[in-house]
Amino acid sequence: MQTTRRSLLGGALAFAGAAVTGAPMVRGQAKPRVVVIGGGAGGATAARYIAKDSKGAVDVTLVEEGQTYQTCFFSNLYLGGFRSYESIVHRYDRLASEHGIRLAQQRAARIDRDKKTVLLADGSILPYDRLVVAPGIDLKYDSVPGWSREAEDLMPHAWKPGRQTQLLKARLDAVPDGGLIVMVAPPNPYRCPPGPYERVSMMAHVLKATGRTKCKIIIVDPKDRFSKMGLFQEGWEAHYPGMVEWLAPSVHDGIKSVDPKTNTVVTGFETYQAALVNVIPAQMAGAIAREAGLAGASGYCAIDPASMKSAVDPNVFVLGDACVAGDMPKSAFSANSQAKVAAMTIRAELTDSRAFPARYANTCWSLIETDDGVKVGGRYEPTPEKIKEVEGFVSKTGESKELRKQTYEESIGWYAGITADIFG
Amino acid sequence: MRNTKKATILLAAMAVDAGSSGIVSGATPPPPIARVIEGDRALGEYLSGECVTCHQLSGNYDGIPSIVGWPAPWLVEAMNDFKAHKRANPVMQTIAGRYSAEEIAALAVYFESLMKQPPR
Ligand SMILES: Cc1cc2nc3c(=O)[nH]c(=O)nc-3n(C[C@H](O)[C@H](O)[C@H](O)COP(=O)(O)OP(=O)(O)OC[C@H]3O[C@@H](n4cnc5c(N)ncnc54)[C@H](O)[C@@H]3O)c2cc1C
């Protein structure tokens, strides 16, 4: 730690005294080209920071197949009735109008790492000097026996944003009093560690607020414990007594199968007949990253902790949920933080801008019930092995109502802040 | 060109950081009272990426206070208070705790430069 600080200081002071040295420009072309695949928390932030900070010196193209972006973050608050759907939908136009980013609103079909090009769905080819790959996750449709892509409307996942999120809300609203909801929780590592449990809280909130207190939510979990476990369990007990039951593998003896047609979930111990089943399957990096050979056996992409460069290709950076970010969780906050390190590194490589040591941060807020917000987070630094947590914090059980309310209000501020930081 | 700016107000920061920050090894440290830190704006701009995830660059308030255009001493004082756990928020304690006096100076100079008048 001391060494890091010292080298930073030394670097900064040495720079302050010296004239700017020759830039490592890409020779033989007017402007260096950066292509970013994925306009989510990671990719859009990277595109915006590279374009904004290079002030036109770098040609940035953002490839995103969606016309708009629906945030997964705060989608649970939409489910709970705390946010409108419109409030979690964001547009890309300011990235183009304010920072001159070229938008390619279509699917990136293939990356050719030897030729340094990206093939788009319409057949056009984008050459790059540096490529940022931030496609988020793909779902492992075969990870829950009986469930499939065809069955995702019968047993929604709502783990990729948009239509699925709206479907889950409609299905929740239709659950009769006394009905059973089963959540099949995902195995590690997955997008948003506290997300499933915040979702259960929001479901319980809606049921309670609409007088459906005879309903029950059972979480069948492949994990022995989960993020902010003590905080969620305390909150469920206090706000939704008898309504939420979490089952560890030792209790349910394994998720044997689900039947989407009959809404049944079979575990080693019991068969549940449910009014609504929310299957959150295992996950992996988005297809474009895996097909380009950037992912390892884990299904996610190894990176250099100091720069976010792919471990297998120095011209490619992998950000957000698709990468293996050491101790950082897969969150929008993390993706946004990683994007800034990548953007800084890319600018330093392609223009005459300064390079600084990488640093990362994350905070994940969760809402348990109205004005009852909790958070977990940390600071991270690169080590040769991984991005390592150097300091962390988590809300405590038994905190005052005032503090919990403040924490919730802080999360509202964070959402406004991060979406402005991502989309301009 | 580097757009540095003297932030003499950083004596407080130095006091808090004394002992942990080893300025440049080998250099003779000046007497503490005369220590002046150059707020490195470019460093501040990079580090600010961490702040603006929550504190909006527009200066808007939606639950997290604006820090845009704050006079540098305010930010230094706030960061030092978080660092010393004199202010309560664990997010800010964690963030401030890892910053050196030089980094705090850089951030202070950067945020001060964003607007001439403080927004309060
Ligand atoms: C219910 C829920 C709650 C959450 N809550 C929080 C929270 O409170 N805080 C938090 O920080 N995080 C939260 N998250 C996690 C957060 O949403 C993700 O971690 C974050 O979106 C990851 O960013 P990303 O850029 O890696 O991927 P994404 O945001 O998923 O962006 C990837 C983008 O790439 C595009 N794409 C993929 N492949 C291609 C291709 N081949 N061509 C073109 N475009 C492509 C996709 O359309 C998508 O827009 C939550 C997630 C869920 C599911």
XYZ file of C-alpha atoms and ligand atoms in Angstrom:
597
model
C 0.000 0.000 0.000
C 2.787 2.336 0.964
C 4.603 1.404 -2.218
C 1.565 2.178 -4.327
C 1.184 5.573 -2.786
C 4.851 6.344 -3.102
C 5.061 5.346 -6.731
C 1.961 7.388 -7.452
C 3.465 10.408 -5.777
C 6.779 9.934 -7.436
C 5.072 9.602 -10.777
C 2.893 12.634 -10.299
C 5.756 14.839 -9.135
C 8.105 13.667 -11.840
C 5.456 14.530 -14.391
C 4.755 17.904 -12.858
C 8.351 18.929 -13.413
C 8.817 17.508 -16.873
C 7.570 18.615 -20.239
C 5.044 16.353 -21.872
C 6.995 13.720 -23.697
C 6.257 12.347 -27.145
C 2.937 10.589 -27.264
C 2.679 6.950 -28.240
C 0.393 7.837 -31.156
C -0.867 5.225 -33.498
C 1.047 6.018 -36.650
C -0.192 6.257 -40.190
C -3.735 7.333 -39.502
C -5.491 10.537 -38.606
C -7.186 9.496 -35.415
C -6.887 6.420 -33.259
C -10.077 4.352 -33.267
C -11.819 2.803 -30.309
C -14.783 0.481 -30.680
C -16.921 -0.284 -27.625
C -19.264 -3.275 -27.689
C -22.148 -2.940 -25.230
C -23.800 0.290 -24.149
C -24.475 -0.650 -20.530
C -22.983 0.508 -17.254
C -19.475 -0.501 -18.351
C -19.408 0.158 -22.084
C -21.323 3.434 -22.221
C -19.199 4.861 -19.395
C -16.006 3.856 -21.185
C -17.187 5.356 -24.490
C -18.238 8.562 -22.774
C -15.020 9.009 -20.794
C -12.751 8.276 -23.745
C -14.668 10.685 -26.009
C -15.152 13.379 -23.365
C -11.595 13.401 -22.048
C -9.828 13.047 -25.390
C -11.831 16.007 -26.728
C -12.128 14.658 -30.224
C -8.637 13.165 -30.463
C -10.001 9.628 -30.443
C -12.680 8.297 -32.747
C -15.158 6.366 -30.558
C -17.892 4.042 -31.857
C -20.393 2.499 -29.461
C -22.046 -0.703 -30.675
C -25.271 -1.468 -28.804
C -28.099 -3.615 -30.055
C -30.782 -1.954 -27.932
C -32.425 1.326 -28.950
C -32.666 2.281 -25.283
C -31.119 0.901 -22.105
C -33.236 -0.329 -19.221
C -31.243 -0.470 -16.030
C -31.329 -3.698 -14.075
C -30.297 -1.545 -11.154
C -33.430 -0.106 -9.575
C -35.568 -2.604 -11.533
C -36.381 -4.102 -8.141
C -37.655 -0.681 -7.056
C -39.867 -0.663 -10.130
C -41.120 -4.108 -9.100
C -41.817 -2.761 -5.617
C -43.758 0.208 -6.998
C -41.154 2.767 -5.885
C -40.183 3.784 -9.421
C -41.968 4.106 -12.732
C -40.755 1.970 -15.617
C -39.930 5.132 -17.603
C -37.550 6.212 -14.847
C -35.293 3.217 -15.481
C -35.134 3.667 -19.267
C -32.234 5.672 -20.696
C -31.368 6.952 -24.137
C -28.094 7.123 -26.036
C -28.626 10.390 -27.885
C -26.582 12.630 -25.579
C -23.550 10.392 -25.963
C -23.664 11.213 -29.659
C -24.676 14.870 -29.475
C -22.465 15.950 -26.577
C -19.366 13.881 -27.098
C -19.415 12.992 -30.779
C -19.607 9.258 -30.140
C -20.702 7.315 -33.220
C -23.602 5.036 -32.407
C -23.961 1.714 -34.174
C -27.324 0.545 -32.903
C -27.135 -3.072 -33.926
C -25.620 -6.326 -32.815
C -21.888 -6.922 -33.000
C -21.714 -10.310 -34.729
C -18.029 -11.212 -34.495
C -14.665 -9.919 -33.365
C -11.604 -10.665 -35.484
C -8.745 -10.106 -33.065
C -6.047 -10.772 -35.660
C -7.373 -8.198 -38.094
C -8.528 -5.929 -35.246
C -12.030 -5.549 -36.649
C -15.593 -5.958 -35.460
C -18.201 -7.331 -37.852
C -21.680 -5.905 -37.341
C -24.977 -7.658 -38.004
C -25.559 -5.568 -41.155
C -22.251 -6.767 -42.593
C -20.279 -3.576 -42.023
C -16.817 -3.818 -40.515
C -15.355 -1.543 -37.860
C -11.558 -1.482 -37.551
C -10.168 -0.662 -34.122
C -6.908 0.237 -32.425
C -8.416 -0.615 -29.049
C -11.575 -2.587 -28.398
C -13.720 -2.450 -25.270
C -15.920 -5.491 -24.725
C -18.731 -4.976 -22.209
C -21.656 -7.193 -23.246
C -22.837 -8.018 -19.731
C -24.076 -11.539 -19.051
C -25.747 -14.365 -20.879
C -28.001 -16.746 -18.997
C -27.154 -20.442 -18.749
C -30.511 -21.745 -19.835
C -29.512 -25.326 -19.108
C -28.435 -24.697 -15.509
C -31.874 -25.392 -13.997
C -33.311 -28.775 -15.108
C -36.647 -28.334 -16.868
C -36.173 -24.619 -17.504
C -35.221 -23.232 -20.920
C -35.231 -20.152 -23.116
C -38.659 -21.214 -24.430
C -39.934 -21.338 -20.850
C -38.627 -17.955 -19.797
C -42.015 -16.297 -20.151
C -43.694 -18.960 -18.034
C -41.028 -18.767 -15.339
C -39.478 -15.325 -15.846
C -35.902 -14.552 -14.844
C -36.030 -10.748 -15.164
C -32.246 -10.815 -14.821
C -31.775 -9.098 -18.146
C -33.678 -5.861 -18.255
C -36.694 -4.846 -20.295
C -39.715 -6.946 -21.198
C -38.880 -9.645 -18.648
C -38.879 -7.079 -15.856
C -42.345 -5.884 -16.860
C -43.566 -9.458 -17.182
C -42.389 -10.311 -13.665
C -44.251 -7.301 -12.283
C -47.451 -8.258 -14.077
C -47.145 -11.807 -12.778
C -46.502 -10.585 -9.230
C -49.573 -8.363 -9.390
C -51.647 -11.407 -10.398
C -50.605 -13.640 -7.492
C -53.724 -14.301 -5.354
C -53.696 -13.905 -1.573
C -52.383 -17.143 -0.126
C -50.429 -17.875 -3.312
C -46.899 -19.205 -3.245
C -43.943 -17.559 -4.969
C -40.765 -19.568 -5.437
C -37.475 -17.947 -6.364
C -34.762 -20.228 -7.678
C -31.649 -18.226 -6.725
C -28.450 -18.304 -8.809
C -25.091 -19.871 -7.965
C -21.960 -17.678 -7.702
C -20.621 -15.756 -9.541
C -23.616 -13.807 -10.817
C -24.784 -10.290 -11.613
C -25.648 -8.268 -8.498
C -25.048 -10.449 -5.402
C -27.748 -8.788 -3.205
C -30.165 -8.478 -6.163
C -32.253 -11.646 -5.638
C -32.784 -10.830 -1.974
C -33.687 -7.208 -2.623
C -36.142 -8.550 -5.191
C -37.741 -10.847 -2.601
C -38.037 -7.855 -0.255
C -39.773 -5.825 -2.944
C -42.138 -8.693 -3.771
C -43.027 -9.016 -0.089
C -43.536 -5.257 0.108
C -46.026 -5.336 -2.765
C -47.897 -8.316 -1.325
C -48.101 -6.704 2.101
C -49.082 -3.302 0.733
C -51.935 -4.899 -1.217
C -53.184 -6.939 1.727
C -51.950 -10.281 0.399
C -50.221 -11.196 3.647
C -51.182 -14.878 3.417
C -48.800 -15.202 0.477
C -45.447 -16.820 0.982
C -42.126 -16.441 -0.830
C -39.715 -19.362 -0.704
C -36.142 -18.893 -1.885
C -34.528 -22.123 -3.006
C -30.853 -21.256 -2.967
C -27.881 -23.244 -4.276
C -25.661 -21.172 -1.916
C -25.069 -21.580 1.821
C -25.145 -17.848 2.413
C -25.674 -14.655 0.515
C -24.820 -10.964 0.375
C -26.094 -8.850 3.312
C -27.715 -12.032 4.653
C -28.092 -10.872 8.260
C -29.553 -7.560 7.158
C -32.108 -9.092 4.824
C -33.135 -11.772 7.311
C -33.561 -9.197 10.054
C -35.620 -7.033 7.698
C -37.852 -9.905 6.519
C -38.527 -10.903 10.108
C -39.382 -7.333 11.101
C -41.414 -6.233 8.076
C -42.833 -9.414 6.587
C -43.171 -11.924 9.443
C -43.940 -15.426 8.172
C -43.911 -14.357 4.531
C -40.319 -15.087 3.469
C -38.477 -18.360 3.870
C -34.913 -18.877 2.689
C -33.760 -22.447 2.152
C -30.077 -23.383 2.060
C -28.978 -26.472 0.093
C -28.696 -28.453 3.324
C -32.393 -27.769 3.898
C -33.869 -28.272 0.409
C -31.395 -30.962 -0.663
C -30.904 -29.627 -4.155
C -33.013 -28.147 -6.939
C -34.002 -31.281 -8.847
C -36.201 -29.776 -11.560
C -38.845 -27.245 -12.470
C -41.889 -27.690 -14.690
C -42.819 -24.390 -16.335
C -46.167 -25.730 -17.625
C -47.450 -26.632 -14.184
C -45.431 -24.058 -12.197
C -43.878 -26.692 -9.997
C -40.455 -26.751 -8.397
C -39.042 -30.036 -7.198
C -36.314 -30.108 -4.550
C -34.771 -33.074 -2.782
C -37.260 -32.625 0.044
C -40.397 -31.149 -1.400
C -42.468 -30.356 -4.472
C -43.826 -26.823 -4.563
C -46.895 -25.837 -6.516
C -46.489 -22.104 -7.061
C -48.459 -19.166 -8.388
C -45.223 -17.627 -9.634
C -41.744 -19.029 -10.110
C -38.821 -16.668 -10.687
C -35.857 -18.633 -12.017
C -32.542 -16.789 -11.831
C -30.163 -19.175 -13.568
C -26.370 -19.425 -13.599
C -24.639 -16.852 -15.785
C -21.617 -16.281 -18.013
C -20.062 -13.506 -20.095
C -22.050 -12.314 -23.117
C -21.643 -14.440 -26.246
C -19.562 -11.940 -28.200
C -16.818 -12.101 -25.552
C -16.865 -15.893 -25.294
C -16.903 -16.417 -29.057
C -13.872 -14.138 -29.405
C -11.926 -16.460 -27.115
C -11.722 -13.908 -24.316
C -13.374 -16.089 -21.663
C -11.848 -18.926 -19.689
C -13.413 -22.112 -18.407
C -15.419 -20.110 -15.855
C -17.332 -18.484 -18.706
C -15.990 -15.068 -17.716
C -13.001 -13.107 -19.059
C -9.729 -12.762 -17.157
C -8.261 -9.259 -17.118
C -5.115 -7.459 -16.039
C -6.094 -5.934 -12.669
C -4.062 -2.764 -13.296
C -5.690 -1.792 -16.586
C -8.789 -3.932 -17.335
C -6.990 -5.269 -20.417
C -7.950 -8.758 -21.449
C -5.454 -11.318 -20.172
C -5.245 -12.772 -23.693
C -5.163 -9.661 -25.912
C -3.493 -6.328 -25.074
C -5.660 -4.455 -27.593
C -8.878 -5.556 -25.929
C -10.381 -4.448 -22.619
C -13.187 -6.372 -20.909
C -15.421 -4.568 -18.429
C -18.300 -5.168 -16.096
C -20.239 -8.366 -15.594
C -18.354 -10.152 -18.398
C -14.962 -9.974 -16.673
C -13.367 -11.650 -13.681
C -12.908 -8.637 -11.432
C -11.391 -10.338 -8.395
C -13.059 -9.127 -5.210
C -15.350 -6.675 -6.997
C -18.948 -7.836 -7.320
C -20.743 -7.768 -10.646
C -22.550 -4.459 -10.275
C -23.241 -1.349 -12.300
C -21.124 0.603 -9.841
C -18.200 -1.780 -10.407
C -18.619 -1.703 -14.199
C -18.660 2.106 -14.149
C -15.564 2.188 -11.954
C -13.687 -0.307 -14.145
C -14.654 1.678 -17.242
C -12.837 4.741 -15.956
C -9.630 2.791 -15.465
C -9.912 1.349 -18.968
C -10.716 4.762 -20.475
C -7.734 6.356 -18.733
C -5.429 3.557 -19.902
C -6.705 3.671 -23.482
C -6.301 7.431 -23.718
C -2.780 7.195 -22.347
C -1.935 4.544 -24.939
C -3.474 6.365 -27.887
C -2.936 10.043 -27.076
C -0.546 12.100 -24.985
C -2.632 11.949 -21.823
C -1.160 10.877 -18.498
C -1.551 7.450 -16.985
C -2.517 7.104 -13.338
C -2.625 4.087 -11.062
C -5.849 2.110 -11.268
C -8.297 2.387 -8.408
C -11.703 0.935 -8.051
C -14.745 1.359 -5.844
C -18.164 -0.168 -5.376
C -21.262 0.326 -3.270
C -24.445 -1.717 -3.607
C -27.543 -0.302 -1.956
C -30.610 -2.462 -1.345
C -34.092 -1.548 -0.234
C -35.788 -3.935 2.210
C -38.987 -1.986 2.901
C -40.086 1.661 2.544
C -37.245 3.862 3.857
C -35.291 0.833 5.049
C -32.150 0.959 2.927
C -28.881 -0.911 3.504
C -25.552 -0.875 1.711
C -22.345 -2.816 1.245
C -19.218 -1.609 -0.497
C -15.507 -1.238 -0.652
C -12.342 0.112 -2.181
C -10.183 -2.056 -4.402
C -6.674 -1.930 -5.783
C -4.863 -4.048 -8.346
C -2.414 -6.708 -7.195
C -0.601 -8.960 -9.676
C -3.158 -11.724 -8.976
C -6.446 -9.870 -8.871
C -8.394 -6.735 -8.071
C -8.245 -6.911 -4.308
C -10.488 -5.346 -1.712
C -8.428 -3.063 0.519
C -11.249 -1.730 2.657
C -14.915 -2.563 2.950
C -18.057 -1.739 4.868
C -21.567 -3.042 5.308
C -24.657 -1.660 7.076
C -25.259 -3.109 10.528
C -28.248 -4.915 11.923
C -30.209 -2.856 14.428
C -29.467 0.507 12.813
C -31.812 3.411 13.520
C -34.748 4.209 11.247
C -33.195 7.588 10.471
C -29.959 6.038 9.270
C -31.807 3.497 7.121
C -33.861 6.286 5.571
C -30.719 8.274 4.865
C -29.176 5.216 3.248
C -32.206 4.850 0.994
C -32.101 8.537 0.045
C -28.421 8.152 -0.735
C -29.268 5.331 -3.134
C -31.689 7.610 -4.992
C -28.884 10.144 -5.324
C -26.535 7.434 -6.530
C -28.955 6.330 -9.246
C -29.319 9.877 -10.555
C -25.558 10.316 -10.371
C -24.473 7.104 -12.052
C -27.007 7.305 -14.875
C -25.862 10.872 -15.599
C -22.268 9.637 -15.469
C -23.011 6.788 -17.899
C -25.290 8.502 -20.413
C -24.366 12.178 -20.027
C 0.111 23.908 -18.608
C -0.267 21.268 -15.985
C -2.842 23.603 -14.545
C -1.653 23.144 -11.009
C -2.742 25.479 -8.344
C -1.399 26.234 -4.939
C -3.565 24.907 -2.235
C -1.933 26.222 0.893
C -4.976 25.182 2.810
C -3.636 21.700 2.856
C -1.677 22.028 6.024
C -4.596 20.416 7.790
C -4.458 17.509 5.400
C -0.779 17.071 6.070
C -1.340 17.034 9.788
C -3.859 14.232 9.469
C -1.685 12.320 7.079
C 1.579 12.829 8.951
C 3.453 9.613 9.365
C 1.524 7.696 6.747
C 2.405 9.708 3.675
C 6.040 9.433 2.802
C 6.158 12.296 0.247
C 9.051 11.478 -2.070
C 11.533 9.158 -0.499
C 14.990 10.682 -0.175
C 13.805 14.289 -0.332
C 14.252 16.360 2.783
C 10.799 17.261 3.977
C 10.297 20.998 4.378
C 9.314 22.252 7.817
C 5.656 21.303 8.251
C 4.426 24.847 8.654
C 5.825 25.850 5.288
C 4.534 22.834 3.432
C 2.542 23.746 0.413
C 0.968 21.201 -1.811
C 0.434 21.731 -5.467
C -3.056 20.534 -6.258
C -2.527 18.490 -9.416
C -5.694 19.208 -11.379
C -5.179 16.466 -13.973
C -4.782 13.910 -11.214
C -7.867 15.404 -9.578
C -9.846 15.047 -12.764
C -8.949 11.362 -13.003
C -9.664 10.709 -9.334
C -12.949 12.613 -9.587
C -14.295 9.758 -11.687
C -14.835 8.027 -8.393
C -16.794 10.967 -6.946
C -19.059 11.716 -9.878
C -20.643 8.272 -9.842
C -22.702 9.739 -6.991
C -21.977 13.488 -6.776
C -23.383 14.786 -10.042
C -21.111 16.947 -12.189
C -24.131 19.058 -13.102
C -24.360 20.104 -9.469
C -27.857 18.600 -9.210
C -29.008 17.230 -5.880
C -31.046 14.040 -5.749
C -30.080 12.728 -2.329
C -26.299 13.152 -2.496
C -24.848 16.640 -1.957
C -23.231 18.551 -4.797
C -19.508 19.217 -4.437
C -19.103 21.066 -7.723
C -17.465 24.458 -7.290
C -16.715 23.966 -3.621
C -13.826 26.120 -2.437
C -10.860 23.776 -2.074
C -10.608 24.134 1.725
C -14.162 22.845 2.148
C -13.452 19.639 0.295
C -10.153 19.157 2.120
C -11.849 19.620 5.451
C -14.707 17.291 4.580
C -12.368 14.591 3.291
C -10.126 14.871 6.337
C -13.129 14.614 8.629
C -14.283 11.457 6.865
C -10.758 10.118 6.953
C -10.538 10.740 10.695
C -14.035 9.218 11.120
C -15.261 12.541 12.517
C -18.022 12.381 9.930
C -20.173 9.298 9.818
C -20.835 7.978 6.309
C -19.008 4.646 5.765
C -18.941 5.066 1.975
C -17.102 8.356 2.355
C -14.916 7.081 5.191
C -13.770 4.235 2.975
C -13.134 6.516 0.017
C -11.417 9.307 1.955
C -9.407 6.861 4.028
C -7.456 5.695 1.003
C -6.563 9.152 -0.318
C -3.209 10.782 0.431
C -3.030 14.489 1.194
C -1.794 15.065 -2.349
C -4.745 13.257 -3.821
C -7.178 15.190 -1.665
C -5.470 18.406 -2.788
C -5.806 17.333 -6.404
C -9.514 16.621 -5.982
C -10.101 19.879 -4.123
C -8.441 21.927 -6.821
C -10.327 20.083 -9.544
C -13.788 20.486 -8.020
C -13.102 24.121 -7.142
C -12.192 24.794 -10.765
C -15.503 23.547 -12.086
C -17.466 26.644 -11.160
C -16.408 30.099 -10.091
C -19.042 30.619 -7.454
C -19.844 28.074 -4.774
C -23.366 26.778 -5.374
C -24.622 27.238 -1.822
C -32.423 -7.094 -10.358
C -31.086 -6.441 -10.468
C -30.762 -5.409 -9.615
C -29.526 -4.784 -9.708
N -29.242 -3.770 -8.838
C -28.047 -3.161 -8.897
C -27.752 -2.089 -8.025
O -28.572 -1.668 -7.203
N -26.525 -1.521 -8.107
C -25.598 -1.923 -9.018
O -24.517 -1.330 -9.054
N -25.856 -2.950 -9.866
C -27.048 -3.573 -9.826
N -27.321 -4.603 -10.699
C -26.250 -5.115 -11.576
C -26.078 -4.308 -12.846
O -27.271 -4.196 -13.566
C -25.016 -4.961 -13.732
O -23.932 -5.352 -12.951
C -24.553 -3.997 -14.797
O -25.605 -3.684 -15.664
C -23.359 -4.543 -15.563
O -22.959 -3.656 -16.567
P -22.324 -4.202 -17.926
O -21.955 -2.991 -18.693
O -21.313 -5.223 -17.646
O -23.517 -4.976 -18.647
P -24.955 -4.445 -19.096
O -25.372 -3.283 -18.294
O -25.840 -5.617 -19.156
O -24.721 -3.893 -20.568
C -24.382 -4.748 -21.621
C -24.954 -4.180 -22.906
O -24.341 -4.826 -24.021
C -25.295 -5.035 -25.023
N -24.791 -6.136 -25.856
C -24.445 -7.386 -25.459
N -23.958 -8.093 -26.482
C -23.982 -7.253 -27.561
C -23.583 -7.415 -28.932
N -23.073 -8.555 -29.391
N -23.744 -6.354 -29.755
C -24.275 -5.185 -29.314
N -24.650 -4.999 -28.032
C -24.499 -6.014 -27.168
C -26.585 -5.320 -24.267
O -27.703 -5.017 -25.067
C -26.446 -4.401 -23.061
O -27.086 -3.160 -23.259
C -28.566 -5.227 -10.656
C -28.889 -6.267 -11.516
C -30.139 -6.879 -11.430
C -30.463 -7.993 -12.368
